[in-house]
Amino acid sequence: MALFREKTFPAIVIAVGLVVAGWSVGEGLKSFRQADRFLTIKGLAEQDVKSDFAIWTLSFRRAANNYDEVRRQLTDDREAVVSFLLSQGFSLADIERRPLQITDLLARDFGQQDVAFRYTGQAAVTVRSMDVDAVAKAATSIDPLIQQGVQMSQEGPMGGSPRYLLRGFNDIKPVLLEQAVKNAAEQAQKFAADAGAHLGDLRRANQGSIQILDDDGGDGYSSGQTIGKRLRVVSTFVYSLD
């Protein structure tokens, strides 16, 4: 009898242990499944705004066989451009005269010797203004400069169309984030209802980044070519499901 008890008791202990272990594993899986019930939603918000700053560089070129002639022509052209900008309502504080750049083509290493003009030069004037409408208007009114013989250049970083920027987007950021939160919450509520679940607490949130787009329909970041901008924020939110 004693021998029977000695063999039976350990077996009972092992059996109870297996039952307890099985219950614990089951509860653990149940908790795991419950913890795994969450929903990830992206909240979208967009707003159309107007640029609040413009930078416009007017670039011009000259070429001749005489260095002093190129320098004089570029200097005269630069003053003509400044006068034009003043006539458009800009102040001297808005205007920056860029240094003259003159190149001796015959002095360059491995340069061609049969060039049409020995000296080529370029200069520029940059206007910076918060009056974006005035910049846009002036950019379409440069015919008088061309009629004066100013050889406008559209090539390179010193010349081209105005660039329109949005410097005050941080003032709009809180509004966009609030709209993104609301949009995500509405989507999450609908998804939970469709799934027959109850939307729980917000577990995590990632505000994402604000994209500044041109309002010309493109999806890439703003190139600065349009006055109108579209701000877009896509934030990520994780909700629990009960």
JSON list of C-alpha atoms in Angstrom, two decimals:
[
{"chain": "A", "resi": 1, "resn": "MET", "atom": "CA", "xyz": [0.00, 0.00, 0.00]},
{"chain": "A", "resi": 2, "resn": "ALA", "atom": "CA", "xyz": [2.80, 2.35, 0.85]},
{"chain": "A", "resi": 3, "resn": "LEU", "atom": "CA", "xyz": [4.41, 1.52, -2.44]},
{"chain": "A", "resi": 4, "resn": "PHE", "atom": "CA", "xyz": [1.17, 2.39, -4.24]},
{"chain": "A", "resi": 5, "resn": "ARG", "atom": "CA", "xyz": [0.99, 5.78, -2.49]},
{"chain": "A", "resi": 6, "resn": "GLU", "atom": "CA", "xyz": [4.60, 6.48, -3.34]},
{"chain": "A", "resi": 7, "resn": "LYS", "atom": "CA", "xyz": [3.94, 5.90, -7.05]},
{"chain": "A", "resi": 8, "resn": "THR", "atom": "CA", "xyz": [0.49, 7.49, -7.16]},
{"chain": "A", "resi": 9, "resn": "PHE", "atom": "CA", "xyz": [1.26, 10.78, -5.39]},
{"chain": "A", "resi": 10, "resn": "PRO", "atom": "CA", "xyz": [3.92, 11.96, -7.89]},
{"chain": "A", "resi": 11, "resn": "ALA", "atom": "CA", "xyz": [1.59, 11.06, -10.76]},
{"chain": "A", "resi": 12, "resn": "ILE", "atom": "CA", "xyz": [-1.18, 13.14, -9.21]},
{"chain": "A", "resi": 13, "resn": "VAL", "atom": "CA", "xyz": [1.20, 16.05, -8.72]},
{"chain": "A", "resi": 14, "resn": "ILE", "atom": "CA", "xyz": [2.32, 15.85, -12.36]},
{"chain": "A", "resi": 15, "resn": "ALA", "atom": "CA", "xyz": [-1.28, 15.66, -13.56]},
{"chain": "A", "resi": 16, "resn": "VAL", "atom": "CA", "xyz": [-2.29, 18.69, -11.52]},
{"chain": "A", "resi": 17, "resn": "GLY", "atom": "CA", "xyz": [0.77, 20.50, -12.78]},
{"chain": "A", "resi": 18, "resn": "LEU", "atom": "CA", "xyz": [-0.18, 19.80, -16.39]},
{"chain": "A", "resi": 19, "resn": "VAL", "atom": "CA", "xyz": [-3.70, 21.04, -15.78]},
{"chain": "A", "resi": 20, "resn": "VAL", "atom": "CA", "xyz": [-2.44, 24.23, -14.18]},
{"chain": "A", "resi": 21, "resn": "ALA", "atom": "CA", "xyz": [0.11, 24.72, -16.94]},
{"chain": "A", "resi": 22, "resn": "GLY", "atom": "CA", "xyz": [-2.54, 24.14, -19.58]},
{"chain": "A", "resi": 23, "resn": "TRP", "atom": "CA", "xyz": [-4.84, 26.67, -17.92]},
{"chain": "A", "resi": 24, "resn": "SER", "atom": "CA", "xyz": [-2.00, 29.19, -17.69]},
{"chain": "A", "resi": 25, "resn": "VAL", "atom": "CA", "xyz": [-1.10, 28.74, -21.35]},
{"chain": "A", "resi": 26, "resn": "GLY", "atom": "CA", "xyz": [-4.73, 29.10, -22.33]},
{"chain": "A", "resi": 27, "resn": "GLU", "atom": "CA", "xyz": [-5.10, 32.29, -20.33]},
{"chain": "A", "resi": 28, "resn": "GLY", "atom": "CA", "xyz": [-1.86, 33.57, -21.79]},
{"chain": "A", "resi": 29, "resn": "LEU", "atom": "CA", "xyz": [-3.07, 32.98, -25.35]},
{"chain": "A", "resi": 30, "resn": "LYS", "atom": "CA", "xyz": [-6.35, 34.61, -24.49]},
{"chain": "A", "resi": 31, "resn": "SER", "atom": "CA", "xyz": [-4.54, 37.66, -23.16]},
{"chain": "A", "resi": 32, "resn": "PHE", "atom": "CA", "xyz": [-2.29, 37.69, -26.20]},
{"chain": "A", "resi": 33, "resn": "ARG", "atom": "CA", "xyz": [-5.27, 37.67, -28.54]},
{"chain": "A", "resi": 34, "resn": "GLN", "atom": "CA", "xyz": [-6.90, 40.44, -26.59]},
{"chain": "A", "resi": 35, "resn": "ALA", "atom": "CA", "xyz": [-3.71, 42.50, -26.63]},
{"chain": "A", "resi": 36, "resn": "ASP", "atom": "CA", "xyz": [-3.41, 41.89, -30.36]},
{"chain": "A", "resi": 37, "resn": "ARG", "atom": "CA", "xyz": [-6.76, 43.57, -31.05]},
{"chain": "A", "resi": 38, "resn": "PHE", "atom": "CA", "xyz": [-5.71, 46.96, -32.32]},
{"chain": "A", "resi": 39, "resn": "LEU", "atom": "CA", "xyz": [-6.39, 49.13, -35.33]},
{"chain": "A", "resi": 40, "resn": "THR", "atom": "CA", "xyz": [-3.90, 51.28, -37.26]},
{"chain": "A", "resi": 41, "resn": "ILE", "atom": "CA", "xyz": [-5.46, 54.22, -39.09]},
{"chain": "A", "resi": 42, "resn": "LYS", "atom": "CA", "xyz": [-3.98, 57.07, -41.12]},
{"chain": "A", "resi": 43, "resn": "GLY", "atom": "CA", "xyz": [-5.58, 60.48, -40.73]},
{"chain": "A", "resi": 44, "resn": "LEU", "atom": "CA", "xyz": [-5.43, 62.86, -43.70]},
{"chain": "A", "resi": 45, "resn": "ALA", "atom": "CA", "xyz": [-5.83, 66.63, -43.72]},
{"chain": "A", "resi": 46, "resn": "GLU", "atom": "CA", "xyz": [-5.32, 69.08, -46.58]},
{"chain": "A", "resi": 47, "resn": "GLN", "atom": "CA", "xyz": [-5.61, 72.83, -46.91]},
{"chain": "A", "resi": 48, "resn": "ASP", "atom": "CA", "xyz": [-5.06, 75.23, -49.80]},
{"chain": "A", "resi": 49, "resn": "VAL", "atom": "CA", "xyz": [-3.06, 78.34, -48.90]},
{"chain": "A", "resi": 50, "resn": "LYS", "atom": "CA", "xyz": [-1.25, 81.18, -50.61]},
{"chain": "A", "resi": 51, "resn": "SER", "atom": "CA", "xyz": [2.51, 81.71, -50.64]},
{"chain": "A", "resi": 52, "resn": "ASP", "atom": "CA", "xyz": [3.71, 84.47, -48.34]},
{"chain": "A", "resi": 53, "resn": "PHE", "atom": "CA", "xyz": [7.20, 85.13, -49.74]},
{"chain": "A", "resi": 54, "resn": "ALA", "atom": "CA", "xyz": [8.79, 85.36, -53.19]},
{"chain": "A", "resi": 55, "resn": "ILE", "atom": "CA", "xyz": [12.37, 85.31, -54.46]},
{"chain": "A", "resi": 56, "resn": "TRP", "atom": "CA", "xyz": [13.06, 86.37, -58.04]},
{"chain": "A", "resi": 57, "resn": "THR", "atom": "CA", "xyz": [16.52, 86.54, -59.60]},
{"chain": "A", "resi": 58, "resn": "LEU", "atom": "CA", "xyz": [16.80, 88.44, -62.87]},
{"chain": "A", "resi": 59, "resn": "SER", "atom": "CA", "xyz": [19.92, 87.30, -64.69]},
{"chain": "A", "resi": 60, "resn": "PHE", "atom": "CA", "xyz": [21.44, 88.89, -67.80]},
{"chain": "A", "resi": 61, "resn": "ARG", "atom": "CA", "xyz": [24.46, 88.29, -70.04]},
{"chain": "A", "resi": 62, "resn": "ARG", "atom": "CA", "xyz": [26.89, 90.15, -72.29]},
{"chain": "A", "resi": 63, "resn": "ALA", "atom": "CA", "xyz": [29.77, 89.17, -74.58]},
{"chain": "A", "resi": 64, "resn": "ALA", "atom": "CA", "xyz": [32.47, 91.16, -76.38]},
{"chain": "A", "resi": 65, "resn": "ASN", "atom": "CA", "xyz": [36.16, 91.11, -77.26]},
{"chain": "A", "resi": 66, "resn": "ASN", "atom": "CA", "xyz": [36.91, 93.96, -74.86]},
{"chain": "A", "resi": 67, "resn": "TYR", "atom": "CA", "xyz": [36.85, 93.38, -71.11]},
{"chain": "A", "resi": 68, "resn": "ASP", "atom": "CA", "xyz": [35.91, 96.96, -70.20]},
{"chain": "A", "resi": 69, "resn": "GLU", "atom": "CA", "xyz": [33.05, 96.90, -72.67]},
{"chain": "A", "resi": 70, "resn": "VAL", "atom": "CA", "xyz": [31.56, 93.78, -71.12]},
{"chain": "A", "resi": 71, "resn": "ARG", "atom": "CA", "xyz": [31.97, 95.24, -67.64]},
{"chain": "A", "resi": 72, "resn": "ARG", "atom": "CA", "xyz": [30.32, 98.54, -68.64]},
{"chain": "A", "resi": 73, "resn": "GLN", "atom": "CA", "xyz": [27.41, 96.84, -70.37]},
{"chain": "A", "resi": 74, "resn": "LEU", "atom": "CA", "xyz": [26.74, 94.58, -67.43]},
{"chain": "A", "resi": 75, "resn": "THR", "atom": "CA", "xyz": [26.92, 97.51, -65.00]},
{"chain": "A", "resi": 76, "resn": "ASP", "atom": "CA", "xyz": [24.45, 99.51, -67.09]},
{"chain": "A", "resi": 77, "resn": "ASP", "atom": "CA", "xyz": [22.16, 96.49, -67.40]},
{"chain": "A", "resi": 78, "resn": "ARG", "atom": "CA", "xyz": [22.21, 95.96, -63.66]},
{"chain": "A", "resi": 79, "resn": "GLU", "atom": "CA", "xyz": [21.17, 99.54, -62.99]},
{"chain": "A", "resi": 80, "resn": "ALA", "atom": "CA", "xyz": [18.43, 99.24, -65.60]},
{"chain": "A", "resi": 81, "resn": "VAL", "atom": "CA", "xyz": [17.06, 96.18, -63.83]},
{"chain": "A", "resi": 82, "resn": "VAL", "atom": "CA", "xyz": [17.17, 97.96, -60.47]},
{"chain": "A", "resi": 83, "resn": "SER", "atom": "CA", "xyz": [15.30, 100.94, -61.95]},
{"chain": "A", "resi": 84, "resn": "PHE", "atom": "CA", "xyz": [12.70, 98.57, -63.40]},
{"chain": "A", "resi": 85, "resn": "LEU", "atom": "CA", "xyz": [12.12, 96.93, -60.04]},
{"chain": "A", "resi": 86, "resn": "LEU", "atom": "CA", "xyz": [11.80, 100.29, -58.30]},
{"chain": "A", "resi": 87, "resn": "SER", "atom": "CA", "xyz": [9.21, 101.30, -60.89]},
{"chain": "A", "resi": 88, "resn": "GLN", "atom": "CA", "xyz": [7.26, 98.16, -59.98]},
{"chain": "A", "resi": 89, "resn": "GLY", "atom": "CA", "xyz": [6.93, 99.34, -56.40]},
{"chain": "A", "resi": 90, "resn": "PHE", "atom": "CA", "xyz": [9.77, 97.48, -54.72]},
{"chain": "A", "resi": 91, "resn": "SER", "atom": "CA", "xyz": [12.11, 99.28, -52.33]},
{"chain": "A", "resi": 92, "resn": "LEU", "atom": "CA", "xyz": [15.90, 99.25, -52.28]},
{"chain": "A", "resi": 93, "resn": "ALA", "atom": "CA", "xyz": [15.66, 97.05, -49.17]},
{"chain": "A", "resi": 94, "resn": "ASP", "atom": "CA", "xyz": [13.97, 94.40, -51.32]},
{"chain": "A", "resi": 95, "resn": "ILE", "atom": "CA", "xyz": [16.68, 94.49, -54.00]},
{"chain": "A", "resi": 96, "resn": "GLU", "atom": "CA", "xyz": [20.12, 92.88, -54.01]},
{"chain": "A", "resi": 97, "resn": "ARG", "atom": "CA", "xyz": [22.72, 93.62, -56.68]},
{"chain": "A", "resi": 98, "resn": "ARG", "atom": "CA", "xyz": [24.80, 90.53, -57.45]},
{"chain": "A", "resi": 99, "resn": "PRO", "atom": "CA", "xyz": [28.53, 90.85, -58.37]},
{"chain": "A", "resi": 100, "resn": "LEU", "atom": "CA", "xyz": [29.58, 90.83, -62.01]},
{"chain": "A", "resi": 101, "resn": "GLN", "atom": "CA", "xyz": [31.05, 87.59, -63.34]},
{"chain": "A", "resi": 102, "resn": "ILE", "atom": "CA", "xyz": [33.30, 87.96, -66.40]},
{"chain": "A", "resi": 103, "resn": "THR", "atom": "CA", "xyz": [35.22, 85.12, -68.02]},
{"chain": "A", "resi": 104, "resn": "ASP", "atom": "CA", "xyz": [38.19, 85.32, -70.39]},
{"chain": "A", "resi": 105, "resn": "LEU", "atom": "CA", "xyz": [37.60, 82.35, -72.66]},
{"chain": "A", "resi": 106, "resn": "LEU", "atom": "CA", "xyz": [41.16, 82.43, -74.01]},
{"chain": "A", "resi": 107, "resn": "ALA", "atom": "CA", "xyz": [42.62, 82.24, -70.51]},
{"chain": "A", "resi": 108, "resn": "ARG", "atom": "CA", "xyz": [40.92, 78.97, -69.63]},
{"chain": "A", "resi": 109, "resn": "ASP", "atom": "CA", "xyz": [42.94, 75.77, -69.57]},
{"chain": "A", "resi": 110, "resn": "PHE", "atom": "CA", "xyz": [42.25, 73.71, -72.68]},
{"chain": "A", "resi": 111, "resn": "GLY", "atom": "CA", "xyz": [39.91, 76.43, -73.94]},
{"chain": "A", "resi": 112, "resn": "GLN", "atom": "CA", "xyz": [39.07, 76.85, -77.60]},
{"chain": "A", "resi": 113, "resn": "GLN", "atom": "CA", "xyz": [40.99, 79.56, -79.41]},
{"chain": "A", "resi": 114, "resn": "ASP", "atom": "CA", "xyz": [38.44, 80.22, -82.16]},
{"chain": "A", "resi": 115, "resn": "VAL", "atom": "CA", "xyz": [35.71, 81.78, -79.99]},
{"chain": "A", "resi": 116, "resn": "ALA", "atom": "CA", "xyz": [33.36, 84.44, -81.33]},
{"chain": "A", "resi": 117, "resn": "PHE", "atom": "CA", "xyz": [33.94, 86.70, -78.30]},
{"chain": "A", "resi": 118, "resn": "ARG", "atom": "CA", "xyz": [36.85, 86.53, -75.91]},
{"chain": "A", "resi": 119, "resn": "TYR", "atom": "CA", "xyz": [34.94, 87.81, -72.86]},
{"chain": "A", "resi": 120, "resn": "THR", "atom": "CA", "xyz": [31.56, 86.66, -71.62]},
{"chain": "A", "resi": 121, "resn": "GLY", "atom": "CA", "xyz": [29.89, 88.03, -68.54]},
{"chain": "A", "resi": 122, "resn": "GLN", "atom": "CA", "xyz": [26.84, 87.53, -66.40]},
{"chain": "A", "resi": 123, "resn": "ALA", "atom": "CA", "xyz": [25.24, 89.51, -63.61]},
{"chain": "A", "resi": 124, "resn": "ALA", "atom": "CA", "xyz": [22.01, 89.38, -61.67]},
{"chain": "A", "resi": 125, "resn": "VAL", "atom": "CA", "xyz": [19.68, 91.29, -59.42]},
{"chain": "A", "resi": 126, "resn": "THR", "atom": "CA", "xyz": [17.56, 89.50, -56.82]},
{"chain": "A", "resi": 127, "resn": "VAL", "atom": "CA", "xyz": [14.35, 90.80, -55.33]},
{"chain": "A", "resi": 128, "resn": "ARG", "atom": "CA", "xyz": [12.89, 89.33, -52.15]},
{"chain": "A", "resi": 129, "resn": "SER", "atom": "CA", "xyz": [9.42, 90.37, -51.07]},
{"chain": "A", "resi": 130, "resn": "MET", "atom": "CA", "xyz": [6.39, 89.31, -49.08]},
{"chain": "A", "resi": 131, "resn": "ASP", "atom": "CA", "xyz": [4.24, 90.93, -51.78]},
{"chain": "A", "resi": 132, "resn": "VAL", "atom": "CA", "xyz": [3.96, 87.84, -53.94]},
{"chain": "A", "resi": 133, "resn": "ASP", "atom": "CA", "xyz": [1.35, 89.42, -56.20]},
{"chain": "A", "resi": 134, "resn": "ALA", "atom": "CA", "xyz": [3.71, 92.30, -57.03]},
{"chain": "A", "resi": 135, "resn": "VAL", "atom": "CA", "xyz": [6.48, 89.84, -57.89]},
{"chain": "A", "resi": 136, "resn": "ALA", "atom": "CA", "xyz": [4.14, 87.83, -60.11]},
{"chain": "A", "resi": 137, "resn": "LYS", "atom": "CA", "xyz": [3.01, 90.98, -61.90]},
{"chain": "A", "resi": 138, "resn": "ALA", "atom": "CA", "xyz": [6.58, 92.23, -62.41]},
{"chain": "A", "resi": 139, "resn": "ALA", "atom": "CA", "xyz": [7.67, 88.87, -63.81]},
{"chain": "A", "resi": 140, "resn": "THR", "atom": "CA", "xyz": [5.19, 89.29, -66.67]},
{"chain": "A", "resi": 141, "resn": "SER", "atom": "CA", "xyz": [6.15, 92.91, -67.32]},
{"chain": "A", "resi": 142, "resn": "ILE", "atom": "CA", "xyz": [9.84, 92.75, -68.27]},
{"chain": "A", "resi": 143, "resn": "ASP", "atom": "CA", "xyz": [9.32, 93.77, -71.92]},
{"chain": "A", "resi": 144, "resn": "PRO", "atom": "CA", "xyz": [10.72, 97.29, -71.26]},
{"chain": "A", "resi": 145, "resn": "LEU", "atom": "CA", "xyz": [14.02, 95.74, -70.14]},
{"chain": "A", "resi": 146, "resn": "ILE", "atom": "CA", "xyz": [14.25, 93.67, -73.30]},
{"chain": "A", "resi": 147, "resn": "GLN", "atom": "CA", "xyz": [13.46, 96.73, -75.39]},
{"chain": "A", "resi": 148, "resn": "GLN", "atom": "CA", "xyz": [16.37, 98.52, -73.71]},
{"chain": "A", "resi": 149, "resn": "GLY", "atom": "CA", "xyz": [18.67, 95.76, -74.93]},
{"chain": "A", "resi": 150, "resn": "VAL", "atom": "CA", "xyz": [19.08, 93.91, -71.64]},
{"chain": "A", "resi": 151, "resn": "GLN", "atom": "CA", "xyz": [19.82, 90.30, -72.60]},
{"chain": "A", "resi": 152, "resn": "MET", "atom": "CA", "xyz": [17.80, 88.39, -70.04]},
{"chain": "A", "resi": 153, "resn": "SER", "atom": "CA", "xyz": [18.90, 84.86, -69.22]},
{"chain": "A", "resi": 154, "resn": "GLN", "atom": "CA", "xyz": [16.70, 82.00, -68.05]},
{"chain": "A", "resi": 155, "resn": "GLU", "atom": "CA", "xyz": [19.52, 79.52, -67.53]},
{"chain": "A", "resi": 156, "resn": "GLY", "atom": "CA", "xyz": [21.18, 78.37, -64.34]},
{"chain": "A", "resi": 157, "resn": "PRO", "atom": "CA", "xyz": [20.41, 79.16, -60.69]},
{"chain": "A", "resi": 158, "resn": "MET", "atom": "CA", "xyz": [20.82, 82.91, -61.22]},
{"chain": "A", "resi": 159, "resn": "GLY", "atom": "CA", "xyz": [17.96, 83.31, -63.66]},
{"chain": "A", "resi": 160, "resn": "GLY", "atom": "CA", "xyz": [14.44, 82.12, -64.29]},
{"chain": "A", "resi": 161, "resn": "SER", "atom": "CA", "xyz": [10.97, 82.46, -62.89]},
{"chain": "A", "resi": 162, "resn": "PRO", "atom": "CA", "xyz": [10.15, 83.65, -59.38]},
{"chain": "A", "resi": 163, "resn": "ARG", "atom": "CA", "xyz": [10.08, 81.08, -56.57]},
{"chain": "A", "resi": 164, "resn": "TYR", "atom": "CA", "xyz": [7.10, 81.31, -54.27]},
{"chain": "A", "resi": 165, "resn": "LEU", "atom": "CA", "xyz": [7.56, 80.08, -50.72]},
{"chain": "A", "resi": 166, "resn": "LEU", "atom": "CA", "xyz": [5.42, 79.47, -47.66]},
{"chain": "A", "resi": 167, "resn": "ARG", "atom": "CA", "xyz": [7.20, 80.56, -44.52]},
{"chain": "A", "resi": 168, "resn": "GLY", "atom": "CA", "xyz": [4.26, 80.67, -42.14]},
{"chain": "A", "resi": 169, "resn": "PHE", "atom": "CA", "xyz": [3.15, 77.05, -42.44]},
{"chain": "A", "resi": 170, "resn": "ASN", "atom": "CA", "xyz": [3.95, 76.46, -38.75]},
{"chain": "A", "resi": 171, "resn": "ASP", "atom": "CA", "xyz": [1.01, 78.73, -37.93]},
{"chain": "A", "resi": 172, "resn": "ILE", "atom": "CA", "xyz": [-1.30, 76.40, -39.87]},
{"chain": "A", "resi": 173, "resn": "LYS", "atom": "CA", "xyz": [0.25, 73.16, -38.56]},
{"chain": "A", "resi": 174, "resn": "PRO", "atom": "CA", "xyz": [-1.89, 72.85, -35.38]},
{"chain": "A", "resi": 175, "resn": "VAL", "atom": "CA", "xyz": [-5.09, 73.19, -37.40]},
{"chain": "A", "resi": 176, "resn": "LEU", "atom": "CA", "xyz": [-3.99, 70.50, -39.86]},
{"chain": "A", "resi": 177, "resn": "LEU", "atom": "CA", "xyz": [-3.00, 68.10, -37.08]},
{"chain": "A", "resi": 178, "resn": "GLU", "atom": "CA", "xyz": [-6.36, 68.61, -35.39]},
{"chain": "A", "resi": 179, "resn": "GLN", "atom": "CA", "xyz": [-8.13, 67.82, -38.66]},
{"chain": "A", "resi": 180, "resn": "ALA", "atom": "CA", "xyz": [-5.96, 64.71, -39.15]},
{"chain": "A", "resi": 181, "resn": "VAL", "atom": "CA", "xyz": [-6.86, 63.46, -35.63]},
{"chain": "A", "resi": 182, "resn": "LYS", "atom": "CA", "xyz": [-10.56, 64.00, -36.32]},
{"chain": "A", "resi": 183, "resn": "ASN", "atom": "CA", "xyz": [-10.33, 62.28, -39.69]},
{"chain": "A", "resi": 184, "resn": "ALA", "atom": "CA", "xyz": [-8.57, 59.26, -38.18]},
{"chain": "A", "resi": 185, "resn": "ALA", "atom": "CA", "xyz": [-11.08, 59.00, -35.32]},
{"chain": "A", "resi": 186, "resn": "GLU", "atom": "CA", "xyz": [-14.02, 59.04, -37.74]},
{"chain": "A", "resi": 187, "resn": "GLN", "atom": "CA", "xyz": [-12.45, 56.31, -39.87]},
{"chain": "A", "resi": 188, "resn": "ALA", "atom": "CA", "xyz": [-11.61, 54.21, -36.81]},
{"chain": "A", "resi": 189, "resn": "GLN", "atom": "CA", "xyz": [-15.16, 54.48, -35.44]},
{"chain": "A", "resi": 190, "resn": "LYS", "atom": "CA", "xyz": [-16.64, 53.38, -38.75]},
{"chain": "A", "resi": 191, "resn": "PHE", "atom": "CA", "xyz": [-14.21, 50.49, -39.12]},
{"chain": "A", "resi": 192, "resn": "ALA", "atom": "CA", "xyz": [-14.87, 49.24, -35.60]},
{"chain": "A", "resi": 193, "resn": "ALA", "atom": "CA", "xyz": [-18.63, 49.45, -36.10]},
{"chain": "A", "resi": 194, "resn": "ASP", "atom": "CA", "xyz": [-18.43, 47.56, -39.40]},
{"chain": "A", "resi": 195, "resn": "ALA", "atom": "CA", "xyz": [-16.30, 44.89, -37.71]},
{"chain": "A", "resi": 196, "resn": "GLY", "atom": "CA", "xyz": [-18.73, 44.54, -34.81]},
{"chain": "A", "resi": 197, "resn": "ALA", "atom": "CA", "xyz": [-16.15, 45.78, -32.30]},
{"chain": "A", "resi": 198, "resn": "HIS", "atom": "CA", "xyz": [-15.93, 48.66, -29.88]},
{"chain": "A", "resi": 199, "resn": "LEU", "atom": "CA", "xyz": [-13.25, 51.28, -30.43]},
{"chain": "A", "resi": 200, "resn": "GLY", "atom": "CA", "xyz": [-10.97, 51.56, -27.44]},
{"chain": "A", "resi": 201, "resn": "ASP", "atom": "CA", "xyz": [-8.34, 54.03, -26.35]},
{"chain": "A", "resi": 202, "resn": "LEU", "atom": "CA", "xyz": [-5.74, 55.67, -28.54]},
{"chain": "A", "resi": 203, "resn": "ARG", "atom": "CA", "xyz": [-2.54, 53.69, -28.00]},
{"chain": "A", "resi": 204, "resn": "ARG", "atom": "CA", "xyz": [0.01, 55.46, -30.18]},
{"chain": "A", "resi": 205, "resn": "ALA", "atom": "CA", "xyz": [0.18, 58.43, -32.50]},
{"chain": "A", "resi": 206, "resn": "ASN", "atom": "CA", "xyz": [2.68, 59.64, -35.08]},
{"chain": "A", "resi": 207, "resn": "GLN", "atom": "CA", "xyz": [1.99, 63.11, -36.40]},
{"chain": "A", "resi": 208, "resn": "GLY", "atom": "CA", "xyz": [3.96, 62.47, -39.61]},
{"chain": "A", "resi": 209, "resn": "SER", "atom": "CA", "xyz": [5.27, 65.34, -41.71]},
{"chain": "A", "resi": 210, "resn": "ILE", "atom": "CA", "xyz": [3.58, 68.20, -43.51]},
{"chain": "A", "resi": 211, "resn": "GLN", "atom": "CA", "xyz": [4.01, 68.24, -47.27]},
{"chain": "A", "resi": 212, "resn": "ILE", "atom": "CA", "xyz": [3.99, 71.52, -49.16]},
{"chain": "A", "resi": 213, "resn": "LEU", "atom": "CA", "xyz": [2.70, 70.90, -52.69]},
{"chain": "A", "resi": 214, "resn": "ASP", "atom": "CA", "xyz": [2.05, 73.18, -55.64]},
{"chain": "A", "resi": 215, "resn": "ASP", "atom": "CA", "xyz": [-1.63, 73.61, -56.41]},
{"chain": "A", "resi": 216, "resn": "ASP", "atom": "CA", "xyz": [-1.12, 72.54, -60.03]},
{"chain": "A", "resi": 217, "resn": "GLY", "atom": "CA", "xyz": [-2.22, 68.98, -59.36]},
{"chain": "A", "resi": 218, "resn": "GLY", "atom": "CA", "xyz": [1.25, 67.49, -58.92]},
{"chain": "A", "resi": 219, "resn": "ASP", "atom": "CA", "xyz": [1.96, 65.06, -56.08]},
{"chain": "A", "resi": 220, "resn": "GLY", "atom": "CA", "xyz": [5.63, 65.97, -55.64]},
{"chain": "A", "resi": 221, "resn": "TYR", "atom": "CA", "xyz": [6.98, 68.49, -53.18]},
{"chain": "A", "resi": 222, "resn": "SER", "atom": "CA", "xyz": [6.63, 72.12, -54.17]},
{"chain": "A", "resi": 223, "resn": "SER", "atom": "CA", "xyz": [8.96, 73.36, -56.89]},
{"chain": "A", "resi": 224, "resn": "GLY", "atom": "CA", "xyz": [8.15, 76.94, -55.94]},
{"chain": "A", "resi": 225, "resn": "GLN", "atom": "CA", "xyz": [6.65, 77.79, -59.32]},
{"chain": "A", "resi": 226, "resn": "THR", "atom": "CA", "xyz": [3.08, 78.49, -58.16]},
{"chain": "A", "resi": 227, "resn": "ILE", "atom": "CA", "xyz": [1.72, 81.06, -55.74]},
{"chain": "A", "resi": 228, "resn": "GLY", "atom": "CA", "xyz": [-0.97, 78.69, -54.55]},
{"chain": "A", "resi": 229, "resn": "LYS", "atom": "CA", "xyz": [0.13, 75.84, -52.28]},
{"chain": "A", "resi": 230, "resn": "ARG", "atom": "CA", "xyz": [-1.54, 72.77, -50.86]},
{"chain": "A", "resi": 231, "resn": "LEU", "atom": "CA", "xyz": [-0.57, 71.62, -47.39]},
{"chain": "A", "resi": 232, "resn": "ARG", "atom": "CA", "xyz": [-1.02, 67.92, -46.65]},
{"chain": "A", "resi": 233, "resn": "VAL", "atom": "CA", "xyz": [-0.42, 66.00, -43.45]},
{"chain": "A", "resi": 234, "resn": "VAL", "atom": "CA", "xyz": [-0.79, 62.24, -43.04]},
{"chain": "A", "resi": 235, "resn": "SER", "atom": "CA", "xyz": [-0.64, 61.09, -39.41]},
{"chain": "A", "resi": 236, "resn": "THR", "atom": "CA", "xyz": [-0.73, 57.52, -38.09]},
{"chain": "A", "resi": 237, "resn": "PHE", "atom": "CA", "xyz": [-2.82, 56.47, -35.09]},
{"chain": "A", "resi": 238, "resn": "VAL", "atom": "CA", "xyz": [-3.17, 53.11, -33.31]},
{"chain": "A", "resi": 239, "resn": "TYR", "atom": "CA", "xyz": [-6.39, 52.37, -31.40]},
{"chain": "A", "resi": 240, "resn": "SER", "atom": "CA", "xyz": [-7.24, 49.39, -29.25]},
{"chain": "A", "resi": 241, "resn": "LEU", "atom": "CA", "xyz": [-10.36, 47.35, -30.02]},
{"chain": "A", "resi": 242, "resn": "ASP", "atom": "CA", "xyz": [-12.55, 46.03, -27.20]}
]
